[in-house]
Coordinates of C-alpha atoms in Angstrom, one line a residue:
Chain A
M1 CA 39.3 3.8 -10.2
N2 CA 36.3 5.4 -8.5
T3 CA 34.2 4.6 -11.5
I4 CA 35.0 1.0 -11.3
K5 CA 34.3 1.0 -7.5
D6 CA 31.0 2.7 -8.1
F7 CA 30.1 0.2 -10.8
F8 CA 30.7 -2.7 -8.6
K9 CA 28.8 -1.0 -5.7
T10 CA 25.8 -0.5 -7.9
F11 CA 26.1 -3.9 -9.5
L12 CA 26.2 -5.7 -6.2
L13 CA 23.1 -3.7 -5.0
F14 CA 25.2 -2.1 -2.2
E15 CA 23.2 1.1 -2.2
L16 CA 19.9 -0.7 -2.3
L17 CA 20.9 -2.9 0.7
K18 CA 22.0 0.2 2.6
G19 CA 18.6 1.8 2.0
M20 CA 16.8 -1.3 3.0
A21 CA 18.9 -1.5 6.2
L22 CA 17.8 2.0 7.1
T23 CA 14.1 1.3 6.7
G24 CA 14.6 -2.1 8.4
R25 CA 16.0 -0.3 11.4
Y26 CA 13.1 2.2 11.5
M27 CA 10.7 -0.7 11.5
F28 CA 11.7 -1.3 15.1
A29 CA 12.1 2.3 16.1
R30 CA 9.7 3.9 18.6
K31 CA 6.5 5.0 16.8
I32 CA 5.6 8.6 17.0
T33 CA 1.9 8.4 16.1
V34 CA -0.4 10.4 18.3
Q35 CA -3.6 8.4 18.6
F36 CA -5.9 11.3 18.4
P37 CA -9.1 10.9 20.4
E38 CA -7.2 9.3 23.3
E39 CA -3.9 11.3 23.0
K40 CA -3.6 14.9 22.1
T41 CA -0.6 17.0 21.1
P42 CA 0.2 19.9 23.5
Q43 CA -1.3 23.3 22.6
S44 CA 0.1 26.7 22.8
F45 CA -1.7 29.3 24.9
R46 CA -1.8 31.2 21.6
F47 CA -3.7 28.5 19.8
R48 CA -6.3 29.9 17.4
G49 CA -9.4 27.8 17.4
L50 CA -13.1 28.4 17.7
H51 CA -14.1 32.1 18.3
A52 CA -15.7 33.4 21.5
Q53 CA -17.1 36.6 22.8
R54 CA -16.1 37.5 26.3
R55 CA -17.9 39.3 29.2
Y56 CA -16.6 41.4 32.1
E57 CA -16.9 39.8 35.5
S58 CA -20.0 41.8 36.1
G59 CA -21.7 39.9 33.2
E60 CA -21.6 42.9 30.8
E61 CA -20.5 42.0 27.4
R62 CA -17.1 43.5 26.4
C63 CA -17.8 44.2 22.7
I64 CA -18.4 47.9 22.0
G65 CA -19.1 47.5 18.3
C66 CA -16.1 49.5 17.0
K67 CA -16.0 47.2 13.9
L68 CA -12.2 47.0 13.9
C69 CA -12.3 43.3 13.6
E70 CA -14.8 43.5 10.7
A71 CA -12.4 45.9 9.0
V72 CA -9.3 43.9 9.5
C73 CA -10.8 40.5 8.7
P74 CA -9.0 39.4 5.5
A75 CA -11.6 36.7 4.7
L76 CA -14.6 39.1 5.2
A77 CA -16.0 36.5 7.6
I78 CA -17.3 39.0 10.2
K79 CA -20.6 40.9 9.9
I80 CA -21.5 43.5 12.6
A81 CA -24.5 45.8 13.1
V82 CA -24.5 48.4 15.8
A83 CA -27.2 50.4 17.7
E84 CA -27.4 52.5 20.9
R85 CA -28.7 50.6 23.9
E86 CA -31.3 52.1 26.4
D87 CA -28.5 53.1 28.8
G88 CA -26.8 55.1 26.0
T89 CA -23.9 52.7 25.4
R90 CA -22.8 51.5 22.0
R91 CA -23.5 47.8 21.5
T92 CA -23.8 45.3 18.6
T93 CA -27.2 44.1 17.6
Q94 CA -25.6 41.6 15.2
Y95 CA -22.2 39.9 15.5
D96 CA -21.8 37.0 13.1
I97 CA -18.7 35.0 12.2
D98 CA -18.9 32.7 9.2
L99 CA -16.5 29.9 10.3
T100 CA -16.5 28.4 6.8
K101 CA -15.0 31.7 5.5
C102 CA -12.7 32.3 8.5
I103 CA -9.0 31.5 8.0
F104 CA -8.2 31.6 11.7
C105 CA -5.5 34.3 11.3
G106 CA -6.2 35.9 14.6
F107 CA -6.3 39.4 13.3
C108 CA -9.7 40.1 14.9
E109 CA -8.4 39.1 18.3
E110 CA -5.3 41.3 17.8
S111 CA -7.3 44.3 16.7
C112 CA -9.8 44.2 19.5
P113 CA -9.3 47.1 21.9
V114 CA -11.3 45.5 24.7
D115 CA -10.3 41.8 24.3
A116 CA -13.9 41.0 23.4
I117 CA -13.4 38.7 20.4
V118 CA -10.9 35.9 21.2
E119 CA -10.0 32.6 19.7
T120 CA -10.1 29.6 22.1
R121 CA -8.3 26.3 22.1
V122 CA -11.4 24.5 20.9
F123 CA -10.8 22.9 17.6
E124 CA -13.0 19.8 17.7
Y125 CA -16.3 21.2 16.5
H126 CA -18.4 20.5 13.5
G127 CA -21.7 21.3 11.7
E128 CA -24.1 18.7 10.4
N129 CA -26.3 21.1 8.4
R130 CA -25.6 24.0 6.0
G131 CA -25.3 27.0 8.2
D132 CA -24.3 25.3 11.4
L133 CA -20.9 26.9 11.2
Y134 CA -22.4 30.4 10.9
Y135 CA -22.0 31.6 14.4
T136 CA -24.2 34.4 15.7
K137 CA -23.7 36.7 18.7
P138 CA -25.5 34.5 21.3
M139 CA -23.6 31.4 20.1
L140 CA -20.2 33.3 20.4
L141 CA -21.2 34.5 23.9
A142 CA -22.1 31.0 24.9
V143 CA -18.7 29.7 23.8
G144 CA -17.1 32.5 25.8
D145 CA -19.2 31.7 28.9
K146 CA -18.3 28.0 28.7
H147 CA -14.5 28.5 28.3
E148 CA -14.0 31.8 30.2
A149 CA -11.6 30.2 32.8
Q150 CA -9.3 28.8 30.1
I151 CA -9.5 32.0 28.0
A152 CA -8.5 34.1 31.0
R153 CA -5.6 31.8 31.8
D154 CA -4.3 32.0 28.2
R155 CA -4.6 35.8 28.1
A156 CA -2.7 36.0 31.4
A157 CA 0.1 33.7 30.1
D158 CA 0.4 35.8 27.0
S159 CA 0.2 39.2 28.7
K160 CA 3.9 39.5 29.3
Y161 CA 4.7 39.3 25.6
R162 CA 2.1 41.9 24.5
Chain X
M1 CA -16.8 -41.4 3.2
M2 CA -15.0 -40.6 -0.1
E3 CA -16.0 -43.9 -1.8
W4 CA -19.5 -43.5 -0.7
L5 CA -19.7 -40.0 -2.2
Q6 CA -18.0 -41.3 -5.4
T7 CA -20.6 -44.0 -5.9
L8 CA -23.4 -41.6 -5.0
L9 CA -22.4 -39.0 -7.6
G10 CA -21.2 -41.4 -10.3
P11 CA -19.8 -39.5 -13.3
A12 CA -20.5 -36.1 -11.6
W13 CA -17.9 -37.0 -9.0
L14 CA -14.8 -35.7 -10.9
P15 CA -16.1 -32.1 -11.5
V16 CA -17.5 -31.9 -8.0
W17 CA -14.3 -33.1 -6.4
T18 CA -12.2 -30.8 -8.6
T19 CA -14.4 -27.8 -7.8
L20 CA -14.0 -28.6 -4.1
K21 CA -10.2 -28.6 -4.5
I22 CA -10.3 -25.3 -6.4
V23 CA -12.4 -23.8 -3.6
L24 CA -9.9 -25.2 -1.1
I25 CA -7.1 -23.3 -2.9
I26 CA -9.0 -20.1 -3.8
A27 CA -10.7 -19.4 -0.4
P28 CA -7.5 -19.4 1.7
L29 CA -5.8 -17.4 -1.2
M30 CA -8.5 -14.7 -0.9
G31 CA -8.0 -14.6 2.9
A32 CA -4.3 -14.3 2.4
V33 CA -4.8 -11.4 -0.1
A34 CA -7.0 -9.6 2.4
Y35 CA -4.5 -10.0 5.2
L36 CA -1.6 -9.1 2.9
T37 CA -3.2 -5.7 2.4
L38 CA -3.3 -5.3 6.2
A39 CA 0.3 -6.6 6.5
E40 CA 1.4 -4.1 3.8
R41 CA -0.2 -1.1 5.6
K42 CA 1.2 -2.3 8.9
V43 CA 4.8 -2.9 7.7
I44 CA 5.0 0.2 5.7
G45 CA 3.6 2.1 8.6
W46 CA 6.2 0.7 11.0
M47 CA 9.0 1.6 8.6
Q48 CA 7.7 5.2 8.5
I49 CA 7.6 5.2 12.3
R50 CA 3.8 5.1 12.3
I51 CA 1.6 2.3 13.7
G52 CA -0.7 1.6 10.8
P53 CA -4.4 0.8 11.0
N54 CA -5.4 -0.2 14.5
R55 CA -9.0 1.0 14.9
V56 CA -11.1 -1.8 13.3
G57 CA -10.9 -4.7 15.6
Y58 CA -8.0 -5.6 17.9
F59 CA -4.7 -4.6 16.2
G60 CA -6.7 -3.6 13.1
L61 CA -7.4 -7.2 12.3
L62 CA -10.9 -6.5 10.9
Q63 CA -9.6 -3.7 8.7
P64 CA -9.6 -5.9 5.5
L65 CA -13.2 -6.9 6.1
A66 CA -14.2 -3.2 6.5
D67 CA -12.3 -2.3 3.3
G68 CA -14.0 -5.2 1.5
L69 CA -17.4 -4.2 2.7
K70 CA -16.8 -0.6 1.6
L71 CA -15.7 -1.6 -1.9
F72 CA -18.7 -4.0 -2.1
M73 CA -21.2 -1.3 -1.3
K74 CA -19.8 1.2 -3.7
E75 CA -21.3 1.9 -7.1
I76 CA -19.5 0.7 -10.3
I77 CA -19.4 3.7 -12.6
V78 CA -18.9 3.1 -16.3
P79 CA -17.5 6.3 -18.0
S80 CA -19.8 7.5 -20.8
G81 CA -17.1 7.2 -23.5
A82 CA -16.0 3.7 -22.4
N83 CA -16.4 0.5 -24.2
K84 CA -18.7 -1.1 -21.8
F85 CA -18.0 -4.8 -22.7
L86 CA -14.3 -4.4 -22.5
F87 CA -14.5 -2.2 -19.5
I88 CA -16.2 -5.0 -17.5
L89 CA -14.1 -7.7 -19.1
A90 CA -10.7 -6.1 -18.1
P91 CA -10.8 -6.7 -14.3
I92 CA -11.9 -10.3 -15.0
M93 CA -9.0 -10.7 -17.4
T94 CA -6.7 -9.5 -14.7
L95 CA -8.0 -11.8 -12.0
M96 CA -8.6 -14.9 -14.0
P97 CA -4.9 -15.7 -15.0
A98 CA -3.8 -14.7 -11.5
L99 CA -6.0 -17.5 -10.1
A100 CA -5.6 -20.0 -12.9
A101 CA -1.8 -20.1 -12.3
W102 CA -2.4 -21.7 -8.9
A103 CA -3.5 -24.9 -10.6
V104 CA 0.0 -26.2 -10.9
I105 CA 1.5 -24.8 -7.7
P106 CA 2.7 -27.7 -5.4
F107 CA 2.2 -26.8 -1.7
N108 CA 4.0 -29.9 -0.6
A109 CA 5.0 -33.2 -2.1
E110 CA 1.4 -34.5 -2.4
L111 CA -0.7 -31.3 -2.3
V112 CA -1.0 -30.1 -5.9
L113 CA -4.2 -29.6 -7.9
S114 CA -2.8 -30.7 -11.3
D115 CA 0.7 -32.2 -11.4
V116 CA 1.4 -31.3 -15.1
N117 CA 4.9 -31.9 -16.5
A118 CA 5.0 -28.5 -18.3
G119 CA 4.1 -26.6 -15.1
L120 CA 6.8 -23.9 -15.6
L121 CA 5.6 -23.2 -19.1
Y122 CA 2.0 -23.0 -17.9
I123 CA 3.0 -20.5 -15.2
L124 CA 4.9 -18.4 -17.8
A125 CA 1.9 -18.4 -20.1
M126 CA -0.6 -17.5 -17.3
T127 CA 1.5 -14.7 -15.8
S128 CA 1.9 -13.2 -19.3
L129 CA -1.8 -13.2 -19.9
G130 CA -2.3 -10.8 -16.9
V131 CA -1.0 -7.9 -19.0
Y132 CA -4.1 -8.2 -21.3
G133 CA -6.3 -7.1 -18.4
V134 CA -4.2 -4.0 -17.9
I135 CA -4.1 -3.2 -21.6
I136 CA -7.9 -3.7 -22.1
A137 CA -8.6 -1.7 -18.9
G138 CA -6.5 1.2 -20.1
W139 CA -7.9 1.2 -23.6
A140 CA -11.6 0.7 -22.7
S141 CA -11.6 3.4 -20.0
N142 CA -11.3 6.1 -22.7
S143 CA -9.1 8.2 -20.4
K144 CA -5.7 9.5 -21.2
Y145 CA -4.3 8.6 -17.8
A146 CA -5.5 5.1 -18.0
F147 CA -4.2 4.8 -21.6
L148 CA -0.7 6.1 -20.6
G149 CA -0.7 3.6 -17.7
C150 CA -1.6 0.7 -19.8
L151 CA 1.0 1.6 -22.5
R152 CA 3.7 1.8 -19.8
S153 CA 2.6 -1.4 -18.2
A154 CA 2.5 -3.4 -21.5
A155 CA 6.0 -2.4 -22.4
Q156 CA 7.3 -3.0 -18.9
I157 CA 5.8 -6.5 -18.5
V158 CA 6.9 -7.6 -22.0
S159 CA 10.5 -6.4 -21.3
Y160 CA 10.8 -8.1 -17.9
E161 CA 9.2 -11.3 -19.2
I162 CA 12.3 -11.9 -21.3
A163 CA 14.8 -11.6 -18.4
M164 CA 12.4 -13.7 -16.2
G165 CA 12.2 -16.4 -18.9
F166 CA 16.0 -16.7 -19.1
A167 CA 16.2 -16.9 -15.3
L168 CA 13.7 -19.7 -15.5
V169 CA 15.8 -21.4 -18.2
C170 CA 18.6 -21.6 -15.7
V171 CA 16.3 -23.2 -13.2
L172 CA 15.0 -25.8 -15.6
M173 CA 18.6 -26.6 -16.7
A174 CA 19.5 -27.2 -13.1
A175 CA 16.5 -29.2 -12.3
Q176 CA 16.3 -31.0 -15.7
S177 CA 12.5 -30.7 -15.4
L178 CA 9.6 -28.3 -16.1
N179 CA 7.5 -29.9 -13.4
L180 CA 7.4 -27.7 -10.4
G181 CA 7.3 -30.6 -8.0
D182 CA 10.4 -32.1 -9.6
I183 CA 12.1 -28.8 -9.4
V184 CA 11.6 -28.8 -5.6
R185 CA 12.7 -32.4 -5.4
G186 CA 15.8 -31.6 -7.3
Q187 CA 16.8 -29.3 -4.5
H188 CA 16.6 -32.1 -1.9
G189 CA 19.9 -33.2 -0.5
N190 CA 21.9 -33.8 2.7
Y191 CA 23.0 -30.3 3.3
G192 CA 19.7 -28.5 3.8
M193 CA 19.7 -25.0 2.4
L194 CA 23.1 -25.5 0.7
N195 CA 21.3 -27.7 -1.8
W196 CA 18.9 -25.0 -2.9
Y197 CA 19.2 -23.5 -6.3
I198 CA 19.7 -20.0 -4.8
I199 CA 23.4 -21.0 -4.2
P200 CA 24.5 -21.8 -7.8
L201 CA 21.9 -19.5 -9.4
F202 CA 22.2 -16.5 -7.1
P203 CA 22.5 -13.8 -9.9
V204 CA 19.4 -15.1 -11.7
F205 CA 17.6 -15.4 -8.3
L206 CA 18.1 -11.6 -8.0
V207 CA 17.0 -11.1 -11.6
Y208 CA 13.9 -13.2 -11.1
L209 CA 13.0 -11.6 -7.8
I210 CA 13.3 -8.0 -9.2
S211 CA 11.6 -9.0 -12.5
G212 CA 8.8 -10.5 -10.3
V213 CA 8.4 -7.1 -8.6
A214 CA 8.3 -5.5 -12.0
E215 CA 5.8 -8.1 -13.4
T216 CA 3.4 -7.5 -10.6
N217 CA 3.6 -3.7 -11.1
R218 CA 4.8 -3.2 -7.5
A219 CA 6.9 -0.3 -6.3
P220 CA 9.6 0.7 -7.3
F221 CA 8.4 -0.5 -10.7
D222 CA 4.8 0.8 -10.4
V223 CA 5.0 3.2 -13.3
A224 CA 1.7 1.6 -14.6
E225 CA 0.0 3.1 -11.6
G226 CA 2.3 6.0 -10.8
E227 CA -0.2 7.7 -8.5
S228 CA 1.9 10.9 -8.4
E229 CA 2.2 11.1 -12.2
I230 CA -0.8 9.6 -13.8
V231 CA -3.2 9.5 -10.9
A232 CA -3.7 5.7 -10.7
G233 CA -2.8 4.6 -14.2
F234 CA -4.8 1.9 -15.9
H235 CA -7.5 1.5 -13.2
V236 CA -8.2 5.2 -12.7
E237 CA -11.8 4.9 -14.0
Y238 CA -12.7 1.9 -11.9
S239 CA -14.6 1.9 -8.7
G240 CA -16.2 -0.5 -6.3
M241 CA -15.9 -4.2 -7.0
A242 CA -14.4 -3.7 -10.4
F243 CA -11.5 -1.9 -8.7
A244 CA -11.4 -4.6 -6.0
L245 CA -10.9 -7.3 -8.7
F246 CA -7.7 -5.4 -9.9
F247 CA -6.6 -5.2 -6.4
L248 CA -7.2 -8.9 -5.8
G249 CA -5.4 -9.8 -9.0
E250 CA -2.4 -7.7 -8.1
Y251 CA -2.0 -9.2 -4.6
A252 CA -2.8 -12.8 -5.8
N253 CA 0.0 -12.3 -8.3
M254 CA 2.3 -11.1 -5.6
I255 CA 1.6 -14.2 -3.6
L256 CA 2.1 -16.3 -6.7
V257 CA 5.5 -14.8 -7.3
G258 CA 6.3 -15.5 -3.6
F259 CA 5.4 -19.2 -4.2
L260 CA 7.3 -19.4 -7.4
T261 CA 10.4 -17.9 -5.9
S262 CA 10.3 -20.3 -3.0
I263 CA 9.7 -23.3 -5.2
M264 CA 12.4 -22.5 -7.7
F265 CA 15.1 -21.0 -5.6
L266 CA 14.4 -21.5 -1.9
G267 CA 13.6 -25.2 -1.9
G268 CA 9.8 -25.1 -1.6
W269 CA 8.6 -27.3 1.3
L270 CA 12.2 -28.6 2.0
S271 CA 13.6 -27.8 5.4
P272 CA 16.6 -25.4 5.5
V273 CA 18.5 -27.6 7.9
P274 CA 18.9 -31.4 7.7
F275 CA 17.7 -32.2 11.2
L276 CA 14.2 -30.7 10.8
P277 CA 11.5 -32.4 8.8
D278 CA 10.2 -31.1 5.5
S279 CA 6.8 -29.5 5.9
I280 CA 4.3 -27.2 4.2
L281 CA 5.0 -24.7 6.9
W282 CA 8.5 -24.1 5.5
M283 CA 6.8 -23.2 2.2
F284 CA 4.5 -20.7 3.9
A285 CA 7.5 -19.2 5.9
K286 CA 9.5 -18.7 2.7
V287 CA 6.5 -17.2 0.9
A288 CA 5.9 -14.8 3.8
F289 CA 9.6 -13.8 3.7
V290 CA 9.4 -13.0 0.0
L291 CA 6.2 -11.1 0.4
F292 CA 7.8 -9.2 3.3
L293 CA 10.6 -8.3 0.9
F294 CA 8.0 -6.9 -1.5
L295 CA 6.6 -4.7 1.2
W296 CA 10.1 -3.7 2.3
F297 CA 11.0 -2.7 -1.2
R298 CA 7.9 -0.5 -1.4
A299 CA 8.7 1.2 1.8
T300 CA 12.3 1.9 0.8
F301 CA 12.7 2.6 -2.9
P302 CA 11.5 5.6 -5.0
R303 CA 9.8 4.8 -8.3
Y304 CA 12.0 4.3 -11.3
R305 CA 11.8 6.7 -14.1
Y306 CA 10.4 5.1 -17.2
D307 CA 13.6 5.1 -19.2
Q308 CA 15.7 3.8 -16.3
L309 CA 13.2 1.0 -15.9
M310 CA 13.6 0.0 -19.6
R311 CA 17.4 0.4 -19.3
L312 CA 17.5 -1.9 -16.3
G313 CA 15.4 -4.5 -18.0
W314 CA 17.1 -4.6 -21.4
K315 CA 20.7 -3.6 -20.8
I316 CA 21.3 -5.2 -17.4
F317 CA 18.9 -8.0 -16.6
I318 CA 18.8 -9.7 -20.0
P319 CA 22.6 -9.8 -20.4
I320 CA 23.1 -11.1 -16.8
S321 CA 20.6 -13.9 -17.2
L322 CA 21.9 -14.8 -20.6
I323 CA 25.4 -15.0 -19.4
W324 CA 24.3 -17.1 -16.4
V325 CA 22.6 -19.5 -18.8
V326 CA 25.9 -20.1 -20.5
V327 CA 27.8 -20.2 -17.2
V328 CA 25.4 -22.8 -15.7
G329 CA 25.5 -24.8 -19.0
A330 CA 29.3 -24.9 -18.9
W331 CA 29.3 -25.5 -15.1
M332 CA 27.0 -28.5 -15.4
Q333 CA 29.5 -30.2 -17.8
T334 CA 32.2 -30.1 -15.2
S335 CA 32.5 -32.2 -12.1
Y336 CA 32.1 -29.2 -9.9
W337 CA 28.3 -29.1 -10.4
L338 CA 27.0 -30.4 -7.0
W339 CA 23.3 -29.7 -7.3

């Protein structure tokens, strides 16, 4: 009996009409498109975008050149060279991140004992020449200086879960 | 004005006047094709809860121009192993019959380029020719994807042509004519849309519509393209304007099937209700409805598997249309035939 019923249902295009009714209904449904440059989706305070190097409030850079981030980086995107500064502290002379290699996993941020290397919410950046996305220490510090307020707010929001 | 031109041009008048009429058909057709692509992207977008293209011009209305410009600027690459002559010939062979078929389409009672008596046969012949473009493209590309696509397409179009032919036999039996204008006039009556052939010929209307989708290689019968299986099928090696010609051909064919469906089953330019006048606008509204169905199908149905497609064509559509030929023939002998 069911076979006969199914046969007639198929023969009279019942299933097809049901499917078309569904898509027909969705044609008038509210659209969920986010129109990117004007509208943006909300971001988490843990968003992992462009990297930045932070400074203390005194203006002293945080990084102490421990190379933990370089060691943990799964994509081998970080390159660090270290030397002693005149005041006897250990500082990096070179801190490069190749953003074309980086997979934005956030391990560098997590491994950093002094919260020096962080990932910001910035994701709309680009390079127009080969090498533009090879970020050196001054570039990273500049990103940090520019977005310090947002970075500090995000760290504060995250602090209770750490 | 006309007489003055006629005397001025003398024997050259007929070719000039015919060319002018051809341009008057082809130019709006090309515009319709361009905006059909936009309508397709919009409608499918809406059905997928997106909003579709809206960046180029207000409401995305300049998008077809941008697309056309892009295709026009692109380089036409001929693969090194390809047969160059056939490779260039194939897109022309696709577009040419798609445009030639418009010669006999009546837009309203007076507006037809050539009012031939065997219009239906001419249409069948021209739509069948389109498959040569696909076969030549697939073979000349010297690519296995293109070749697979053209083999599939050839078998598919040949199979569905038969069911389509039988469906048209029903129409010509009902209308007692092969002239497309007379077919529409045969659907004229006092009861508006109840006089249309869709009422007595409903099963073959469905067969014709679905075969029409298959004939134009549209989803869910787009196994010839099958972008998820064989990349893009027969036109995988084409770029730039050569690709655009295939595209134009496909959409011109879609619009053609829309016109044929409305002429043969939906009463052409006749008004659906008796108290409104017949007008060419009814024709355009019906075509737009059929084209919307095409887009709706594409947004709804997944692609047929190849053997299912063959099964549908040979084991379902051909028997249905054959049976209905007999039914209509018997029906017309009784006094219950009201059309």
